[in-house]
mmCIF file of C-alpha atoms in Angstrom:
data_model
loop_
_atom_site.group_PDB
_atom_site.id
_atom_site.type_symbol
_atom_site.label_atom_id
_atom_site.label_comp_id
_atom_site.label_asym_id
_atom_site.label_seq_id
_atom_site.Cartn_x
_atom_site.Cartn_y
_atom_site.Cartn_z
ATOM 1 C CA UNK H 1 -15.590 -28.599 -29.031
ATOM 2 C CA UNK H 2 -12.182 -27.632 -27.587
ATOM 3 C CA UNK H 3 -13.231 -28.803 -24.153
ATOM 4 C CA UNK H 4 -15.161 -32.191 -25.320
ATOM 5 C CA UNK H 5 -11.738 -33.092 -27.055
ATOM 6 C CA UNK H 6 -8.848 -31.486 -25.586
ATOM 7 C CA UNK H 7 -7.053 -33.602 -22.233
ATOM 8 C CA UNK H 8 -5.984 -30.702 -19.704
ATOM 9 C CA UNK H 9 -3.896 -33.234 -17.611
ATOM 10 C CA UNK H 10 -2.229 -36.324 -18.220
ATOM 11 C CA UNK H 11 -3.767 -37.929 -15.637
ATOM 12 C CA UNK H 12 -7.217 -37.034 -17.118
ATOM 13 C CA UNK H 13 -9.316 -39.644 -18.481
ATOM 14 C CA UNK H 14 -11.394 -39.320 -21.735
ATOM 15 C CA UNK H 15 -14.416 -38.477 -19.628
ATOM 16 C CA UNK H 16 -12.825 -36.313 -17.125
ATOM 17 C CA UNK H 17 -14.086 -32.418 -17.486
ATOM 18 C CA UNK H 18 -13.462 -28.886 -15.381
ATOM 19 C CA UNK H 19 -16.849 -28.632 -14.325
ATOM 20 C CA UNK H 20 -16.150 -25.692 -12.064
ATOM 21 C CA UNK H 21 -13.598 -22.973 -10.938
ATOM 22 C CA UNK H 22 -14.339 -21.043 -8.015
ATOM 23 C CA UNK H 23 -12.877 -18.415 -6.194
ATOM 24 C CA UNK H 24 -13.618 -16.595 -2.766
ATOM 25 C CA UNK H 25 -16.227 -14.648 -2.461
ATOM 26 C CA UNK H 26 -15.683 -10.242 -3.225
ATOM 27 C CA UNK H 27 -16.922 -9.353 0.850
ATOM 28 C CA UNK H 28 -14.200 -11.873 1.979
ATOM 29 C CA UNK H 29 -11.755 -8.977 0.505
ATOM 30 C CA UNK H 30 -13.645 -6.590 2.510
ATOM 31 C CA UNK H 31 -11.736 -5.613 5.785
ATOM 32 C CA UNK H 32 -8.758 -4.837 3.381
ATOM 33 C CA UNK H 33 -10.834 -2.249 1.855
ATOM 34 C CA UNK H 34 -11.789 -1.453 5.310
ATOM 35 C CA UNK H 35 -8.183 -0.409 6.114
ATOM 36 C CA UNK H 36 -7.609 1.050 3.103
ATOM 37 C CA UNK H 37 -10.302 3.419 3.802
ATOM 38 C CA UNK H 38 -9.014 4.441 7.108
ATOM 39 C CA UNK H 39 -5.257 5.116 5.911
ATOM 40 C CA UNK H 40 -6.608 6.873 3.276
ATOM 41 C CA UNK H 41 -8.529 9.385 5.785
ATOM 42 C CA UNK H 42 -5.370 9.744 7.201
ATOM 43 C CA UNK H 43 -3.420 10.443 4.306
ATOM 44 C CA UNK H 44 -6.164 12.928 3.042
ATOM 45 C CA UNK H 45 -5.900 14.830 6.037
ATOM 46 C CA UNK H 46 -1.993 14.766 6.640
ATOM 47 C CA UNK H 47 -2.049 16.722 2.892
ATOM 48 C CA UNK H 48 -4.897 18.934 3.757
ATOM 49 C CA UNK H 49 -3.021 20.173 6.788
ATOM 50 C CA UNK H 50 -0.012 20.448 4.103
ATOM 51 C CA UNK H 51 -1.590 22.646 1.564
ATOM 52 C CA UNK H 52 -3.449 25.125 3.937
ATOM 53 C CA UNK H 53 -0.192 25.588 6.630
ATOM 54 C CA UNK H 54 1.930 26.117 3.317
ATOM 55 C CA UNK H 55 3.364 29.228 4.434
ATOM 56 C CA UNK H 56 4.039 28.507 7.615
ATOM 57 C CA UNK H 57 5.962 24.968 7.903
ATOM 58 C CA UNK H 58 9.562 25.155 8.287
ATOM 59 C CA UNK H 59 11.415 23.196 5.397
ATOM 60 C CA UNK H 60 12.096 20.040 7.799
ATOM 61 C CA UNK H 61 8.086 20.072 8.605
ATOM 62 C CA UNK H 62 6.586 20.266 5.184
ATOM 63 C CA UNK H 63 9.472 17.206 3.644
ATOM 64 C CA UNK H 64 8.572 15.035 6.667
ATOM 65 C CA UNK H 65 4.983 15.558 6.207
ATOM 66 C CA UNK H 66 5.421 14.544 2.102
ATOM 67 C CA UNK H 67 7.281 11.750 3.041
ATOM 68 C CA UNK H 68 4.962 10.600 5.742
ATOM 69 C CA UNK H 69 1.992 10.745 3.503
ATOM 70 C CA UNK H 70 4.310 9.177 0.352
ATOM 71 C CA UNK H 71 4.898 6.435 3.493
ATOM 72 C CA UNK H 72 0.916 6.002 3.985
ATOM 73 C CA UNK H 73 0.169 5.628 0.189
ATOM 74 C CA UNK H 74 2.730 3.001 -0.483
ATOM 75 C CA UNK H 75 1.749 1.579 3.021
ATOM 76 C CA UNK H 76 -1.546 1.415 1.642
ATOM 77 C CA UNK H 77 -0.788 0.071 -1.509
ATOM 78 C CA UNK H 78 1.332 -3.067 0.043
ATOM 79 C CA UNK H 79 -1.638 -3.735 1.961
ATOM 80 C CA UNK H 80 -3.817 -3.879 -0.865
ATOM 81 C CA UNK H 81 -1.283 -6.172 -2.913
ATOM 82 C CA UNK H 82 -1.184 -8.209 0.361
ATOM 83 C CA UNK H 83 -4.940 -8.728 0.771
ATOM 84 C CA UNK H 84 -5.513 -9.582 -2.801
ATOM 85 C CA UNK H 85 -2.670 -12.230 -3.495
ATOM 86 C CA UNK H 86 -4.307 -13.566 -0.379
ATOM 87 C CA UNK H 87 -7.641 -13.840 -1.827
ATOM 88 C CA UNK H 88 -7.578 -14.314 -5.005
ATOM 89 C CA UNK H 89 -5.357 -16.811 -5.048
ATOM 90 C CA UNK H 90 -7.432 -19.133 -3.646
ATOM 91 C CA UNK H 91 -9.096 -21.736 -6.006
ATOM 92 C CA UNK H 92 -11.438 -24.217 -5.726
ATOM 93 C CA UNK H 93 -11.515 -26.725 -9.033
ATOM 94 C CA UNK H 94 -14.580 -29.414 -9.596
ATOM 95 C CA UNK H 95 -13.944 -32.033 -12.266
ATOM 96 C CA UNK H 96 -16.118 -35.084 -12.196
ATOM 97 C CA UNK H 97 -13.264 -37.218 -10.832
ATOM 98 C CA UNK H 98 -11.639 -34.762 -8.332
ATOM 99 C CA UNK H 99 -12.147 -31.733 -6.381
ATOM 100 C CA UNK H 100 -8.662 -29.179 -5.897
ATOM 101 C CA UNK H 101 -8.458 -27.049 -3.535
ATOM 102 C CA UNK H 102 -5.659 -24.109 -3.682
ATOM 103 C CA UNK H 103 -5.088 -21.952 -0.781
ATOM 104 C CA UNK H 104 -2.682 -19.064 -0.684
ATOM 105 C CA UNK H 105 -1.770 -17.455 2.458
ATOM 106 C CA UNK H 106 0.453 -14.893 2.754
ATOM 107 C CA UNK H 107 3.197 -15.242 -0.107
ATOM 108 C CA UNK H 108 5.336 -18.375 1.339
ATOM 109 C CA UNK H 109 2.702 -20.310 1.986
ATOM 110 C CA UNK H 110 0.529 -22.117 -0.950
ATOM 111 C CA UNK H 111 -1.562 -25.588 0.111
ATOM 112 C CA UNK H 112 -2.494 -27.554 -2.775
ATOM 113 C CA UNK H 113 -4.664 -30.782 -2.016
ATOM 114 C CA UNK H 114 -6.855 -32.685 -4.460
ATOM 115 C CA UNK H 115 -9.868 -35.331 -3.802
ATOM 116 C CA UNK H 116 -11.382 -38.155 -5.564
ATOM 117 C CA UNK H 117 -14.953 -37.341 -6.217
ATOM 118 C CA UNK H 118 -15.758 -40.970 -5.608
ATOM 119 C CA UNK H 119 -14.516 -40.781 -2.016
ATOM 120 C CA UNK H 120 -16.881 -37.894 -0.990
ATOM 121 C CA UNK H 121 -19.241 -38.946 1.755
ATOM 122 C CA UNK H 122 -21.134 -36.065 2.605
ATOM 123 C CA UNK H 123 -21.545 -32.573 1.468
ATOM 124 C CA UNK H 124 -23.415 -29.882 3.016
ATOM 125 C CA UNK H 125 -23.886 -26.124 2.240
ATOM 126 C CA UNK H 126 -23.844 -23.904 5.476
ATOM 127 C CA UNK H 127 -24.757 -19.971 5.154
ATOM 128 C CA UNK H 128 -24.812 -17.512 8.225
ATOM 129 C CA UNK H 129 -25.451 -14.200 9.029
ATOM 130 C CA UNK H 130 -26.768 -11.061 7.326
ATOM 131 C CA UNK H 131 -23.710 -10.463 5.295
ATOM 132 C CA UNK H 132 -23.548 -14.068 3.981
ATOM 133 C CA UNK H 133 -27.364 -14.283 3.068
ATOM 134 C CA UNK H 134 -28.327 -11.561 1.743
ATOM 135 C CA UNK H 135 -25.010 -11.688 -0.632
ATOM 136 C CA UNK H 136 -25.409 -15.321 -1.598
ATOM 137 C CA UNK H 137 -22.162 -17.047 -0.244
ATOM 138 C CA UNK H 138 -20.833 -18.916 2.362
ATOM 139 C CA UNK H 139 -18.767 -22.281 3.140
ATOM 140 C CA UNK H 140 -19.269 -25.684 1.392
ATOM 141 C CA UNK H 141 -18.074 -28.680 3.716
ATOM 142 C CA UNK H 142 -17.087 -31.916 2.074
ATOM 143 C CA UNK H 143 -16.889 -35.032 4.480
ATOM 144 C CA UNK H 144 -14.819 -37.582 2.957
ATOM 145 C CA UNK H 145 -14.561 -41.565 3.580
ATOM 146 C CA UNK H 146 -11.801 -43.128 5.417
ATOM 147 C CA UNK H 147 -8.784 -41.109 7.089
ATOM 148 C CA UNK H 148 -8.354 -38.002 4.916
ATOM 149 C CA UNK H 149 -9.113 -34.896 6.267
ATOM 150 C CA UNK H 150 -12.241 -33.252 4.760
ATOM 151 C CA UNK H 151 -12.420 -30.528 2.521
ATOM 152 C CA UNK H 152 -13.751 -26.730 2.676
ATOM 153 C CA UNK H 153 -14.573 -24.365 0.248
ATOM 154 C CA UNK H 154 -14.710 -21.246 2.495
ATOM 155 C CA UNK H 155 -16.246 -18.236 1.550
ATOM 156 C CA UNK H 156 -17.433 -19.379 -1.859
ATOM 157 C CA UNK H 157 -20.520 -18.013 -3.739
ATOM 158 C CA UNK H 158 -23.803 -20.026 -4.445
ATOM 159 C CA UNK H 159 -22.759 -22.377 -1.835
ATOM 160 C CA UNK H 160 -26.015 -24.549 -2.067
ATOM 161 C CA UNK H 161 -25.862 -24.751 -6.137
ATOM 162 C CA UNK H 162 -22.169 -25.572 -5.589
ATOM 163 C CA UNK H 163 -23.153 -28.299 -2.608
ATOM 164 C CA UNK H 164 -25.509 -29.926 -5.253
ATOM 165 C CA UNK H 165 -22.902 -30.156 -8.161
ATOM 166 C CA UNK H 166 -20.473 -31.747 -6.335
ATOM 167 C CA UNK H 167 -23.391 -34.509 -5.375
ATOM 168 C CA UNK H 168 -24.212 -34.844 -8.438
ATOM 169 C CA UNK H 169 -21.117 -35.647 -9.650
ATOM 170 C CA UNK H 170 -20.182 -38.205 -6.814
ATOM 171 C CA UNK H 171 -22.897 -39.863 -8.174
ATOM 172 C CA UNK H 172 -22.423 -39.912 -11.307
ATOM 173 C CA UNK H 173 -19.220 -40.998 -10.502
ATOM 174 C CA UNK H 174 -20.562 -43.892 -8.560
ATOM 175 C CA UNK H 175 -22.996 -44.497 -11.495
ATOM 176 C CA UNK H 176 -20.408 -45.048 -13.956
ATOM 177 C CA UNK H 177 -19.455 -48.064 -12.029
ATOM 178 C CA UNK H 178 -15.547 -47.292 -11.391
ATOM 179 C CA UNK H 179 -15.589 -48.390 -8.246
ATOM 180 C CA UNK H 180 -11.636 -48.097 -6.117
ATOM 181 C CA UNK H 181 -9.756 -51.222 -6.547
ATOM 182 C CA UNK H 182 -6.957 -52.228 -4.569
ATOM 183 C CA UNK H 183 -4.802 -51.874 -7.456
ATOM 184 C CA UNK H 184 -5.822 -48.368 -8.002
ATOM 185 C CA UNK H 185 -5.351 -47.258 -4.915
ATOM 186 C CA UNK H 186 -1.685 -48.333 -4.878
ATOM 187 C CA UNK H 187 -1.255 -46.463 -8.295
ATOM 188 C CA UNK H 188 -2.347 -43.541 -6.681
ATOM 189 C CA UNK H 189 -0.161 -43.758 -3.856
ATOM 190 C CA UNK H 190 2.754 -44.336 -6.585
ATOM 191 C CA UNK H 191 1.654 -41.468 -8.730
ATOM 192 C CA UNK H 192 1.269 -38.946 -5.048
ATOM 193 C CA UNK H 193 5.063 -38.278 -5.903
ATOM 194 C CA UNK H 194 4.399 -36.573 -8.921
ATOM 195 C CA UNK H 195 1.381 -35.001 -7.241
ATOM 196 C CA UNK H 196 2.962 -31.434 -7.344
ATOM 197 C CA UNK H 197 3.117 -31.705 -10.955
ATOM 198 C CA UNK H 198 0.218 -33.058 -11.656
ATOM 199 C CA UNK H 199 -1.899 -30.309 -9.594
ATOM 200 C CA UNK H 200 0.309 -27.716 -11.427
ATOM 201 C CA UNK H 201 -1.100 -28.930 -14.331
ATOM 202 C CA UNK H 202 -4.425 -28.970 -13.011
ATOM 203 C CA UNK H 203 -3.775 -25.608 -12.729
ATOM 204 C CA UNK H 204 -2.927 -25.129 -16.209
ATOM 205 C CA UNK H 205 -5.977 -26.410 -17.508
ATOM 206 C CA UNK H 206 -8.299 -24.003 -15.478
ATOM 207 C CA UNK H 207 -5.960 -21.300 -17.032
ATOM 208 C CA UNK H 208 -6.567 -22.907 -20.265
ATOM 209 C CA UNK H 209 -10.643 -23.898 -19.698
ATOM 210 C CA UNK H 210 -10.731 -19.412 -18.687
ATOM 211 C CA UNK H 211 -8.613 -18.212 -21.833
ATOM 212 C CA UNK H 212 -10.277 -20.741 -23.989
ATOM 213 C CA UNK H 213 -10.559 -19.102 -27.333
ATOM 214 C CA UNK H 214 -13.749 -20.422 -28.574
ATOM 215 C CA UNK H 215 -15.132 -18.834 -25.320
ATOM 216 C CA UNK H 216 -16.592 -21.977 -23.982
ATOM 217 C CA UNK H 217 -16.655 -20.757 -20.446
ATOM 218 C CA UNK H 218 -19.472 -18.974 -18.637
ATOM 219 C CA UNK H 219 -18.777 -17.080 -15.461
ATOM 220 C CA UNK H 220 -21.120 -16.336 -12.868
ATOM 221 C CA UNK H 221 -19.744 -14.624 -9.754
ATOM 222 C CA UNK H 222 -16.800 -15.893 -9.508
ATOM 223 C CA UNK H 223 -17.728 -19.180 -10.576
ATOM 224 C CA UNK H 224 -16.471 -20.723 -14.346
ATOM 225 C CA UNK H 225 -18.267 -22.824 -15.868
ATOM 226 C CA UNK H 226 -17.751 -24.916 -19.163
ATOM 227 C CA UNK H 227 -21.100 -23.774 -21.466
ATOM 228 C CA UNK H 228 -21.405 -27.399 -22.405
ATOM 229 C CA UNK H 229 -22.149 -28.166 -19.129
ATOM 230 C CA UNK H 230 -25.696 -27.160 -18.996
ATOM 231 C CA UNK H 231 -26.940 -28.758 -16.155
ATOM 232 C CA UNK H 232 -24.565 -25.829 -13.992
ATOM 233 C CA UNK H 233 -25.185 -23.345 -15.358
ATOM 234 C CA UNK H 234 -29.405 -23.845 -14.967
ATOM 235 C CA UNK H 235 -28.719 -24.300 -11.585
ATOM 236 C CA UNK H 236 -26.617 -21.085 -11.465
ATOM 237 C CA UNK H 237 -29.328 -19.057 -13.404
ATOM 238 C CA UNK H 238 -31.857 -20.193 -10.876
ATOM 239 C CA UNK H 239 -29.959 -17.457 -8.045
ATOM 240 C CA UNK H 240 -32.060 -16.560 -5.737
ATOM 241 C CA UNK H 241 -33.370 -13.592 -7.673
ATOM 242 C CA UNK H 242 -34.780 -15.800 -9.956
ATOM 243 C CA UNK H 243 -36.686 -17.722 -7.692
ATOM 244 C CA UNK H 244 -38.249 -14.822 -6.419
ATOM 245 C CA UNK H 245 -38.974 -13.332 -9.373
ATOM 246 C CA UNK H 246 -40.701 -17.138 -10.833
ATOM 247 C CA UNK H 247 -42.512 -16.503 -7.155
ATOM 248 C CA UNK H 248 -44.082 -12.789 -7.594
ATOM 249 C CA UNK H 249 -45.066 -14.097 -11.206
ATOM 250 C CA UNK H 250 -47.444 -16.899 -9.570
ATOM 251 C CA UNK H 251 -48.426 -14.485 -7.253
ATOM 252 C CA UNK H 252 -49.804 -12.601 -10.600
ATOM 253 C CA UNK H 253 -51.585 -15.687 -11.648
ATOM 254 C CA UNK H 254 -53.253 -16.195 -8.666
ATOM 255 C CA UNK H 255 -54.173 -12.641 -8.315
ATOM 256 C CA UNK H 256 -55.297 -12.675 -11.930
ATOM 257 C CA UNK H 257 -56.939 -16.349 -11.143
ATOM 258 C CA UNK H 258 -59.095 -14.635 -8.562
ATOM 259 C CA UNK G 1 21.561 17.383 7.722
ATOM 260 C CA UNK G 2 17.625 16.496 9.472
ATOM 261 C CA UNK G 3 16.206 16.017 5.764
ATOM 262 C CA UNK G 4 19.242 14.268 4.409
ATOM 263 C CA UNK G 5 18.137 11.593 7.202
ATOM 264 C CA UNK G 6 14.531 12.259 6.028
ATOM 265 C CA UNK G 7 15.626 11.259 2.465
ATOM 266 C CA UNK G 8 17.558 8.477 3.400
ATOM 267 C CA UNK G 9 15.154 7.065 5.594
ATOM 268 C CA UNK G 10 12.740 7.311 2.738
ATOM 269 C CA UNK G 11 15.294 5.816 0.928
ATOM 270 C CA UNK G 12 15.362 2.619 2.626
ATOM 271 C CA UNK G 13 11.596 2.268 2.813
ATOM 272 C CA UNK G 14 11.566 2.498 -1.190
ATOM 273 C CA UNK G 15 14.089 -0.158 -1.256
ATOM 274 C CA UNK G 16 11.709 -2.673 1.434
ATOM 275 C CA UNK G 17 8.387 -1.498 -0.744
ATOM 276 C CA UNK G 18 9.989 -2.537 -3.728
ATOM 277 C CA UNK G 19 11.054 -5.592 -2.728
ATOM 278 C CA UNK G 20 7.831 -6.700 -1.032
ATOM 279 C CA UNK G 21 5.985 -5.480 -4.848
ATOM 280 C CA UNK G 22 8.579 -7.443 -6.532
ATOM 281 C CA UNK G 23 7.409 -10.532 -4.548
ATOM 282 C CA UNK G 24 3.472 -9.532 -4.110
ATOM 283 C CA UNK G 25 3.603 -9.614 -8.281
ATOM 284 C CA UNK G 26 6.038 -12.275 -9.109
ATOM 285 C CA UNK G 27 2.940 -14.638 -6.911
ATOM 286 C CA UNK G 28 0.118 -12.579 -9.023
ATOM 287 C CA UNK G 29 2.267 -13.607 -12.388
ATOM 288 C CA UNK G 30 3.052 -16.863 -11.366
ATOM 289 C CA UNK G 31 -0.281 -18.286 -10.017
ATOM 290 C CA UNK G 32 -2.566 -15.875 -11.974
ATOM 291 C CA UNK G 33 -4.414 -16.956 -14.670
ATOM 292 C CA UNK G 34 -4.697 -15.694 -17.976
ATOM 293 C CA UNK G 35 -7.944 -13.350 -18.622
ATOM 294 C CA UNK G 36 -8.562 -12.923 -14.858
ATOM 295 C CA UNK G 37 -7.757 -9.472 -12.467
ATOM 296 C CA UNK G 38 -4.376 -9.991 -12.106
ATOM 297 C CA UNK G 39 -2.517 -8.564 -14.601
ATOM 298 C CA UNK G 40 -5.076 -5.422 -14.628
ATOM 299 C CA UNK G 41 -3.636 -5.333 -10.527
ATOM 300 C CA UNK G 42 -0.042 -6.004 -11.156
ATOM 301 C CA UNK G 43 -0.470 -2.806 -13.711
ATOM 302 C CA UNK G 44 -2.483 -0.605 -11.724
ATOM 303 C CA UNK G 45 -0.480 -1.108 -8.465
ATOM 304 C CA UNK G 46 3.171 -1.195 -10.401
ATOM 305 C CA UNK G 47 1.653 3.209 -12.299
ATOM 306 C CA UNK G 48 0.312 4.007 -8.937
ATOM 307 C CA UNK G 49 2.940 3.029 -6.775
ATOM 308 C CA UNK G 50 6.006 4.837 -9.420
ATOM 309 C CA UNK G 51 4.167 8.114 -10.093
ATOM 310 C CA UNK G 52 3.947 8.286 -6.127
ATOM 311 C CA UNK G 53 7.114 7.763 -5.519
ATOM 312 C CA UNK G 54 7.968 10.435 -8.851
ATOM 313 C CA UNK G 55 5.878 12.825 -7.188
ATOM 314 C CA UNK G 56 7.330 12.276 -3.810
ATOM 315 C CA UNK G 57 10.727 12.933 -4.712
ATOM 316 C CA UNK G 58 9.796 16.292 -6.669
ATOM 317 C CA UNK G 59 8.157 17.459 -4.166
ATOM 318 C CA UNK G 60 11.014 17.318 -1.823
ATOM 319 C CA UNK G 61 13.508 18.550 -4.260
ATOM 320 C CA UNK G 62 10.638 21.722 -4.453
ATOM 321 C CA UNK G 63 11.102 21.734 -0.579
ATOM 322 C CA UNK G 64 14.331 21.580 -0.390
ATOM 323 C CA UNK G 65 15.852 23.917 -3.255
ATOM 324 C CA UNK G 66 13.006 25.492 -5.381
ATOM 325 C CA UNK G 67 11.260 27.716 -2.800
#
């Protein structure tokens, strides 16, 4: 009820609802683990060769090794921090009137761009290599009319089920008969200098749609979805698990058919 | 006089990691949102990153005047 009735951002009209949050991918956070691993060998072996020379390191040896391998942990740690702000601070927001896209790289550099749903063109799901397929993620392109530059959701999970959502809500979109006026284009140009603060409040509302207390938010790797918004989360339940699963039971009909 | 420059060297690095962490976590708290990983990451890095600094610096006072 708290979603049907509460507005997350001024700008939102009655109808306008978080339909999806998304964030990268886990493998994209991968190679960070990757060099975690390696300094950690490291580190394991610098205090190995610590505790079994014991005796035998001069007092200038055995402090520079501690502080070398104190200089590795925290080394390892800031790469850690690094990698995750970097990650998970990327968001990727569906409503049925825009599409946000947040991308954080390093920690002095945060892109925040939004999209009418209406002015989506094209959208297309593209998933390669072994990694990507047999995980279930990979990038969502969004080709958009006019001069704007088009949108990416990199790295994202389901891509296809995420591909279809946003179609289906340019069309509903389209359906509802809103078409762009002149007039509302201008407004938006007018409003673009509060843009900042509106997209920080865009923000707000995914924090509020996640911490909602009457729990009306269903995640599914990675991706939040509103529970009153059946439609997603069928298509999310049908992962490719599923399919194969509905698959091996009409292979048991058959079979028992026979 | 080698490990005072040890120390101090170690010293300085402290004072860079910390400010990088101060900055890495500010972003976490600022653009996290509530119920997701980042307060869990801000805690478990703030504990790991203290008791191995704690441990560092006992371990070369041990060094240096307990054995």
């Amino acid at each position: 009820m708290a979603i049907e009735e509460k507005k997350y951002f001024p700008s939102q009209t009655e109808d306008e609802e978080i339909f999806l949050l998304i964030r990268r991918h886990w493998f994209d956070y991968m190679i960070f683990v990757f060099v975690a691993f390696l300094i950690l060998i490291l580190t394991i072996g610098i205090a190995w060769y610590l505790v079994v020379n014991q005796g035998n390191l001069s007092q200038v040896t055995a402090v520079f090794l501690i502080i070398t391998d104190s200089v590795l942990i925290l080394l390892l740690l800031a790469v850690e921090l690094y990698g995750f702000v970097n990650h998970y601070l990327d968001v990727y927001i569906v409503t049925n009137q825009r599409l946000v896209e947040i991308t954080q790289n390093g920690f002095f550099n945060r892109d925040i761009s939004e999209l009418q749903i209406r002015q989506v063109q094209d959208v297309s799901a593209h998933v390669d290599g072994i990694f990507r397929t047999l995980l279930h993620f990979g990038d969502v392109y969004i080709q958009t009319a006019g001069e704007r530059e088009n949108f990416t959701f990199s790295n994202i999970p389901h891509p296809y089920t995420v591909s279809k959502q946003i179609i289906d809500l340019h069309e509903m979109a389209l359906e509802s008969g809103e078409e762009d006026s002149d007039s509302e284009v201008k407004k938006y140009n007018e409003d673009e200098l509060e843009k900042g603060l509106e997209i920080e409040e865009v923000e707000q509302a995914a924090k509020d749609l996640i911490n909602d207390p009457s729990k009306t938010v269903r995640r599914v790797q990675g991706v939040y979805i509103p529970k009153k918004n059946t439609t997603a989360i069928e298509s999310f339940s049908k992962t490719d698990d599923v399919q194969l699963h509905e698959l091996e039971e009409g292979k048991e009909e058959k079979i028992s058919d026979k | 006089m080698t490990i005072t420059i040890l120390v101090i060297a170690y010293a300085l690095f402290v004072i860079a990691f910390l400010i990088f962490s101060l900055i890495g976590n500010y972003h976490l708290r600022r653009f996290g949102y509530a119920g997701d990983l980042t307060k869990p990451v801000i805690l478990f890095y703030t504990v790991v990153s203290t008791a191995v600094i704690i441990a560092t610096i006992l371990a070369i006072i041990y060094k240096s005047f307990g054995a």
